[in-house]
Amino acid sequence: MAFTGLSEVAFFDELLRNITTSVPGYQVANAQERDIVIKSLTTLLAQAELQAIAENSGLRRFNLNTVRPCRYSFPVSDYKSAIALGETFTNLKLGTLQDILTRFAMGSDFDLARFAASIAGQKGQQSGWFRTLQNKVASDVPFPTTGNVDFLFSAVQRFIVPRNCSSIADIPLHTFQPLNILTPPGPRTQLIRVSWKPTTGDKSGQLWMTYINQLNTPIAERMNIISSNNETVVAEALFPYEKYLLNGLTIAAVTTSGGPFANAAEVSQATAFGPGLITV
């Protein structure tokens, strides 16, 4: 939680500075809208800072190493792409908090569960704000997509400048190799293309694309390898939107098994590359 919280602090700080200093691509033409956006981002930045402080305080309480900020580089180039990334990232953290809450509850850590639930509520509000800025309804689905701590841990590392995060070694979570969504799908059933960098022992002929959406049973679709060399593997898989109504955030992972999977944790255990994040 502290690891991802610090990345949120950096994201909001960078976005706020880009807007207030009118960096090209980040200008908000309407003065009233610009004022509201700046006030909102200032509030979200302060909330993220307080959450990160509280999360690190919890680590100190249990005599664990606190998490230090990393050097970040967010894959955005303008206001529109930053707001879209903010929605996706917030929804991924919101889903991962479901996993964290479950872990706390199973360990009878009721105070920590309450703490995580409080942050989940704030993330729901935050997601709604990002959505309204994109002229979407504030709430996309009745049951936000669940996640897994390893997926969030891996996703955040894609925002980190390589070799510029000493805290990664202190966090006992698994890091997956990145998965790129080459053809982000819309609200229809279609074939999508993804890519990843091959690794030693990669069995590209025995892979599935597995989707996690809302609280539904994960869906596995067999993959078809389009091209492969020492640098990149490109594959194609069905995105079965109509059959399963894959609205909101969908977490995609290349798995070494077609399941069946009961939940996100089982998908994580079989994941080779991921997560790919799809928002419909």
Tab-separated table of C-alpha atoms in Angstrom:
chain	number	residue	atom	x	y	z
A	1	MET	CA	0.000	0.000	0.000
A	2	ALA	CA	2.821	2.410	0.856
A	3	PHE	CA	4.689	1.496	-2.346
A	4	THR	CA	1.720	2.340	-4.555
A	5	GLY	CA	0.720	5.298	-2.383
A	6	LEU	CA	4.043	7.027	-2.999
A	7	SER	CA	3.622	6.565	-6.746
A	8	GLU	CA	0.230	8.272	-6.475
A	9	VAL	CA	1.836	11.186	-4.651
A	10	ALA	CA	4.339	11.571	-7.498
A	11	PHE	CA	1.608	11.289	-10.145
A	12	PHE	CA	-0.635	13.938	-8.587
A	13	ASP	CA	2.305	16.246	-7.909
A	14	GLU	CA	3.495	16.049	-11.517
A	15	LEU	CA	0.007	16.483	-12.976
A	16	LEU	CA	-0.758	19.447	-10.713
A	17	ARG	CA	2.506	21.182	-11.648
A	18	ASN	CA	1.928	20.578	-15.359
A	19	ILE	CA	-1.523	22.173	-15.187
A	20	THR	CA	-0.624	25.119	-12.947
A	21	THR	CA	2.402	26.007	-15.095
A	22	SER	CA	0.461	25.494	-18.362
A	23	VAL	CA	2.819	22.916	-19.818
A	24	PRO	CA	1.881	22.359	-23.505
A	25	GLY	CA	-0.823	19.707	-23.680
A	26	TYR	CA	-1.948	20.344	-20.103
A	27	GLN	CA	-3.803	23.627	-20.582
A	28	VAL	CA	-7.426	23.691	-19.423
A	29	ALA	CA	-9.132	26.347	-21.539
A	30	ASN	CA	-12.152	27.023	-19.338
A	31	ALA	CA	-11.002	29.134	-16.365
A	32	GLN	CA	-13.703	27.847	-14.012
A	33	GLU	CA	-12.996	24.218	-14.890
A	34	ARG	CA	-9.255	24.814	-14.479
A	35	ASP	CA	-9.821	26.246	-11.004
A	36	ILE	CA	-11.904	23.237	-9.945
A	37	VAL	CA	-9.347	20.785	-11.369
A	38	ILE	CA	-6.483	22.502	-9.530
A	39	LYS	CA	-8.414	22.540	-6.249
A	40	SER	CA	-9.354	18.882	-6.680
A	41	LEU	CA	-5.810	17.782	-7.520
A	42	THR	CA	-4.440	19.754	-4.574
A	43	THR	CA	-6.858	17.873	-2.318
A	44	LEU	CA	-6.069	14.483	-3.881
A	45	LEU	CA	-2.339	15.123	-3.527
A	46	ALA	CA	-2.737	15.959	0.163
A	47	GLN	CA	-4.883	12.865	0.727
A	48	ALA	CA	-2.349	10.620	-1.032
A	49	GLU	CA	0.451	12.096	1.085
A	50	LEU	CA	-1.445	11.435	4.312
A	51	GLN	CA	-2.261	7.881	3.236
A	52	ALA	CA	1.398	7.174	2.415
A	53	ILE	CA	2.477	8.575	5.791
A	54	ALA	CA	-0.083	6.392	7.578
A	55	GLU	CA	0.933	3.311	5.591
A	56	ASN	CA	4.617	3.800	6.410
A	57	SER	CA	3.701	4.393	10.055
A	58	GLY	CA	2.085	0.965	10.048
A	59	LEU	CA	5.337	-0.567	8.828
A	60	ARG	CA	7.265	1.135	11.635
A	61	ARG	CA	4.769	-0.234	14.131
A	62	PHE	CA	5.719	-3.763	13.099
A	63	ASN	CA	9.453	-2.945	12.946
A	64	LEU	CA	9.575	-3.247	9.162
A	65	ASN	CA	11.525	-1.108	6.715
A	66	THR	CA	9.558	1.885	5.524
A	67	VAL	CA	9.065	2.407	1.788
A	68	ARG	CA	11.036	5.216	0.176
A	69	PRO	CA	9.942	7.177	-2.903
A	70	CYS	CA	11.288	6.067	-6.265
A	71	ARG	CA	12.064	8.017	-9.404
A	72	TYR	CA	9.025	7.871	-11.663
A	73	SER	CA	8.256	8.359	-15.350
A	74	PHE	CA	4.553	8.187	-16.178
A	75	PRO	CA	3.536	7.173	-19.740
A	76	VAL	CA	1.442	10.274	-20.438
A	77	SER	CA	1.987	13.292	-22.671
A	78	ASP	CA	-1.057	15.490	-22.096
A	79	TYR	CA	-3.994	16.234	-19.802
A	80	LYS	CA	-6.337	13.741	-21.484
A	81	SER	CA	-3.955	10.787	-21.259
A	82	ALA	CA	-3.054	11.664	-17.656
A	83	ILE	CA	-6.701	11.660	-16.573
A	84	ALA	CA	-7.300	8.325	-18.343
A	85	LEU	CA	-4.253	6.804	-16.631
A	86	GLY	CA	-5.449	8.189	-13.308
A	87	GLU	CA	-8.766	6.369	-13.690
A	88	THR	CA	-7.157	3.052	-14.643
A	89	PHE	CA	-4.519	3.208	-11.913
A	90	THR	CA	-7.079	4.171	-9.261
A	91	ASN	CA	-9.364	1.304	-10.257
A	92	LEU	CA	-6.471	-1.164	-10.109
A	93	LYS	CA	-5.606	-0.030	-6.587
A	94	LEU	CA	-9.279	-0.118	-5.607
A	95	GLY	CA	-9.464	-3.726	-6.786
A	96	THR	CA	-6.243	-4.654	-5.025
A	97	LEU	CA	-7.588	-3.271	-1.760
A	98	GLN	CA	-10.187	-6.059	-1.968
A	99	ASP	CA	-7.306	-8.550	-1.905
A	100	ILE	CA	-5.607	-6.699	0.957
A	101	LEU	CA	-8.838	-6.566	2.961
A	102	THR	CA	-9.280	-10.313	2.512
A	103	ARG	CA	-5.739	-10.978	3.726
A	104	PHE	CA	-6.234	-8.776	6.792
A	105	ALA	CA	-9.566	-10.430	7.584
A	106	MET	CA	-8.112	-13.935	7.258
A	107	GLY	CA	-5.394	-12.929	9.705
A	108	SER	CA	-7.935	-11.367	12.099
A	109	ASP	CA	-6.239	-7.979	11.622
A	110	PHE	CA	-9.512	-6.110	12.028
A	111	ASP	CA	-8.030	-2.651	12.644
A	112	LEU	CA	-5.916	-2.930	9.498
A	113	ALA	CA	-8.951	-4.165	7.560
A	114	ARG	CA	-10.882	-1.083	8.653
A	115	PHE	CA	-7.948	1.107	7.587
A	116	ALA	CA	-7.850	-0.512	4.130
A	117	ALA	CA	-11.631	-0.204	3.765
A	118	SER	CA	-11.399	3.512	4.526
A	119	ILE	CA	-8.817	4.005	1.783
A	120	ALA	CA	-10.955	1.934	-0.616
A	121	GLY	CA	-13.811	4.371	-0.063
A	122	GLN	CA	-11.568	7.301	-0.927
A	123	LYS	CA	-10.337	5.532	-4.076
A	124	GLY	CA	-13.924	5.005	-5.183
A	125	GLN	CA	-14.543	8.747	-4.899
A	126	GLN	CA	-11.288	9.436	-6.725
A	127	SER	CA	-12.191	7.099	-9.578
A	128	GLY	CA	-15.563	8.792	-9.971
A	129	TRP	CA	-13.874	12.187	-10.252
A	130	PHE	CA	-11.533	10.958	-12.991
A	131	ARG	CA	-14.505	9.508	-14.857
A	132	THR	CA	-16.586	12.697	-14.730
A	133	LEU	CA	-13.633	14.613	-16.198
A	134	GLN	CA	-13.909	12.289	-19.208
A	135	ASN	CA	-17.682	12.877	-19.521
A	136	LYS	CA	-18.424	9.387	-18.198
A	137	VAL	CA	-20.923	8.444	-15.505
A	138	ALA	CA	-19.193	8.517	-12.116
A	139	SER	CA	-19.636	4.793	-11.376
A	140	ASP	CA	-18.883	2.305	-14.133
A	141	VAL	CA	-19.892	-1.056	-12.631
A	142	PRO	CA	-21.746	-2.301	-9.521
A	143	PHE	CA	-18.827	-4.489	-8.393
A	144	PRO	CA	-15.387	-2.975	-9.124
A	145	THR	CA	-12.906	-5.444	-10.573
A	146	THR	CA	-10.981	-7.350	-7.933
A	147	GLY	CA	-7.209	-7.545	-8.061
A	148	ASN	CA	-4.129	-9.131	-6.565
A	149	VAL	CA	-1.162	-7.548	-4.791
A	150	ASP	CA	1.347	-9.023	-7.264
A	151	PHE	CA	-0.489	-7.478	-10.214
A	152	LEU	CA	-0.491	-4.009	-8.634
A	153	PHE	CA	3.146	-4.353	-7.538
A	154	SER	CA	4.138	-5.266	-11.106
A	155	ALA	CA	2.034	-2.513	-12.692
A	156	VAL	CA	3.508	0.248	-10.527
A	157	GLN	CA	7.034	-0.808	-11.469
A	158	ARG	CA	6.286	0.169	-15.056
A	159	PHE	CA	6.172	3.783	-13.827
A	160	ILE	CA	9.598	3.548	-12.184
A	161	VAL	CA	12.855	4.560	-13.853
A	162	PRO	CA	15.004	1.383	-13.901
A	163	ARG	CA	17.491	1.049	-11.048
A	164	ASN	CA	15.959	4.012	-9.232
A	165	CYS	CA	13.940	2.322	-6.489
A	166	SER	CA	15.808	0.828	-3.561
A	167	SER	CA	12.610	-0.209	-1.758
A	168	ILE	CA	11.623	-2.848	-4.324
A	169	ALA	CA	14.079	-5.324	-2.808
A	170	ASP	CA	12.417	-4.945	0.609
A	171	ILE	CA	8.946	-5.922	-0.623
A	172	PRO	CA	8.299	-9.710	-0.666
A	173	LEU	CA	5.989	-9.731	-3.672
A	174	HIS	CA	6.314	-11.262	-7.139
A	175	THR	CA	7.113	-9.137	-10.187
A	176	PHE	CA	5.715	-10.236	-13.553
A	177	GLN	CA	7.288	-9.368	-16.877
A	178	PRO	CA	5.341	-6.564	-18.630
A	179	LEU	CA	2.418	-7.237	-20.967
A	180	ASN	CA	1.564	-4.602	-23.579
A	181	ILE	CA	-1.960	-4.186	-24.956
A	182	LEU	CA	-1.336	-3.251	-28.598
A	183	THR	CA	-4.986	-2.932	-29.648
A	184	PRO	CA	-7.109	-1.708	-26.719
A	185	PRO	CA	-10.632	-3.085	-27.273
A	186	GLY	CA	-13.906	-1.226	-27.294
A	187	PRO	CA	-17.329	-2.422	-26.097
A	188	ARG	CA	-17.577	-5.308	-28.554
A	189	THR	CA	-16.232	-8.820	-29.003
A	190	GLN	CA	-13.019	-8.700	-30.996
A	191	LEU	CA	-9.521	-10.072	-31.392
A	192	ILE	CA	-6.870	-8.041	-29.602
A	193	ARG	CA	-3.115	-8.080	-29.975
A	194	VAL	CA	-0.634	-8.031	-27.126
A	195	SER	CA	3.133	-8.230	-26.867
A	196	TRP	CA	5.829	-9.094	-24.378
A	197	LYS	CA	9.577	-9.588	-24.244
A	198	PRO	CA	10.443	-13.305	-24.303
A	199	THR	CA	12.254	-14.788	-21.338
A	200	THR	CA	14.424	-17.861	-20.881
A	201	GLY	CA	12.281	-20.983	-20.913
A	202	ASP	CA	9.278	-19.166	-22.388
A	203	LYS	CA	6.781	-21.744	-23.695
A	204	SER	CA	4.951	-19.473	-26.100
A	205	GLY	CA	2.985	-22.359	-27.615
A	206	GLN	CA	1.233	-23.140	-24.331
A	207	LEU	CA	-0.233	-19.838	-23.238
A	208	TRP	CA	-3.653	-18.376	-22.569
A	209	MET	CA	-4.980	-14.857	-22.182
A	210	THR	CA	-6.867	-14.757	-18.901
A	211	TYR	CA	-9.207	-11.890	-18.025
A	212	ILE	CA	-10.334	-10.730	-14.578
A	213	ASN	CA	-13.420	-8.515	-14.624
A	214	GLN	CA	-15.525	-7.350	-11.678
A	215	LEU	CA	-16.136	-10.244	-9.232
A	216	ASN	CA	-16.775	-12.809	-11.945
A	217	THR	CA	-14.908	-16.064	-12.480
A	218	PRO	CA	-11.742	-15.380	-14.546
A	219	ILE	CA	-12.023	-16.111	-18.265
A	220	ALA	CA	-9.251	-17.889	-20.216
A	221	GLU	CA	-8.927	-17.664	-24.000
A	222	ARG	CA	-6.332	-19.598	-25.991
A	223	MET	CA	-3.666	-17.386	-27.561
A	224	ASN	CA	-2.356	-17.437	-31.113
A	225	ILE	CA	1.276	-16.361	-31.560
A	226	ILE	CA	1.520	-13.962	-34.529
A	227	SER	CA	5.263	-13.351	-34.512
A	228	SER	CA	8.230	-14.077	-32.299
A	229	ASN	CA	11.897	-13.106	-32.196
A	230	ASN	CA	14.541	-12.470	-29.570
A	231	GLU	CA	13.086	-9.045	-28.765
A	232	THR	CA	9.295	-9.321	-28.929
A	233	VAL	CA	6.479	-11.836	-29.019
A	234	VAL	CA	3.210	-10.644	-30.555
A	235	ALA	CA	0.079	-12.686	-29.902
A	236	GLU	CA	-3.642	-12.489	-30.547
A	237	ALA	CA	-6.566	-13.527	-28.359
A	238	LEU	CA	-10.313	-13.074	-28.236
A	239	PHE	CA	-11.738	-10.346	-26.011
A	240	PRO	CA	-15.231	-11.824	-25.395
A	241	TYR	CA	-16.992	-8.590	-24.465
A	242	GLU	CA	-20.580	-9.494	-25.389
A	243	LYS	CA	-20.618	-12.922	-23.751
A	244	TYR	CA	-19.350	-11.678	-20.386
A	245	LEU	CA	-20.171	-7.924	-20.478
A	246	LEU	CA	-16.595	-6.902	-19.780
A	247	ASN	CA	-17.295	-3.339	-18.680
A	248	GLY	CA	-15.073	-1.249	-16.443
A	249	LEU	CA	-11.536	-2.395	-15.675
A	250	THR	CA	-10.383	-5.756	-16.986
A	251	ILE	CA	-7.050	-7.153	-15.809
A	252	ALA	CA	-5.421	-9.262	-18.527
A	253	ALA	CA	-2.634	-11.763	-17.892
A	254	VAL	CA	-0.789	-14.266	-20.042
A	255	THR	CA	-1.032	-17.531	-18.134
A	256	THR	CA	0.628	-20.910	-18.516
A	257	SER	CA	-2.678	-22.650	-17.832
A	258	GLY	CA	-6.215	-22.255	-19.086
A	259	GLY	CA	-7.604	-22.867	-15.627
A	260	PRO	CA	-10.287	-23.097	-14.576
A	261	PHE	CA	-9.416	-20.321	-12.124
A	262	ALA	CA	-11.575	-19.583	-9.108
A	263	ASN	CA	-10.234	-16.112	-8.411
A	264	ALA	CA	-7.543	-13.508	-9.098
A	265	ALA	CA	-5.080	-15.192	-6.729
A	266	GLU	CA	-5.148	-18.393	-8.780
A	267	VAL	CA	-4.631	-16.390	-11.973
A	268	SER	CA	-1.638	-14.685	-10.382
A	269	GLN	CA	-0.064	-18.040	-9.538
A	270	ALA	CA	-0.219	-19.091	-13.206
A	271	THR	CA	0.810	-15.739	-14.716
A	272	ALA	CA	3.852	-15.413	-16.967
A	273	PHE	CA	3.303	-11.837	-18.216
A	274	GLY	CA	1.079	-9.070	-16.956
A	275	PRO	CA	-0.923	-7.272	-16.027
A	276	GLY	CA	-2.381	-5.659	-19.101
A	277	LEU	CA	-5.014	-3.108	-18.129
A	278	ILE	CA	-8.128	-2.634	-20.259
A	279	THR	CA	-10.856	-0.084	-19.555
A	280	VAL	CA	-14.160	-0.255	-21.434
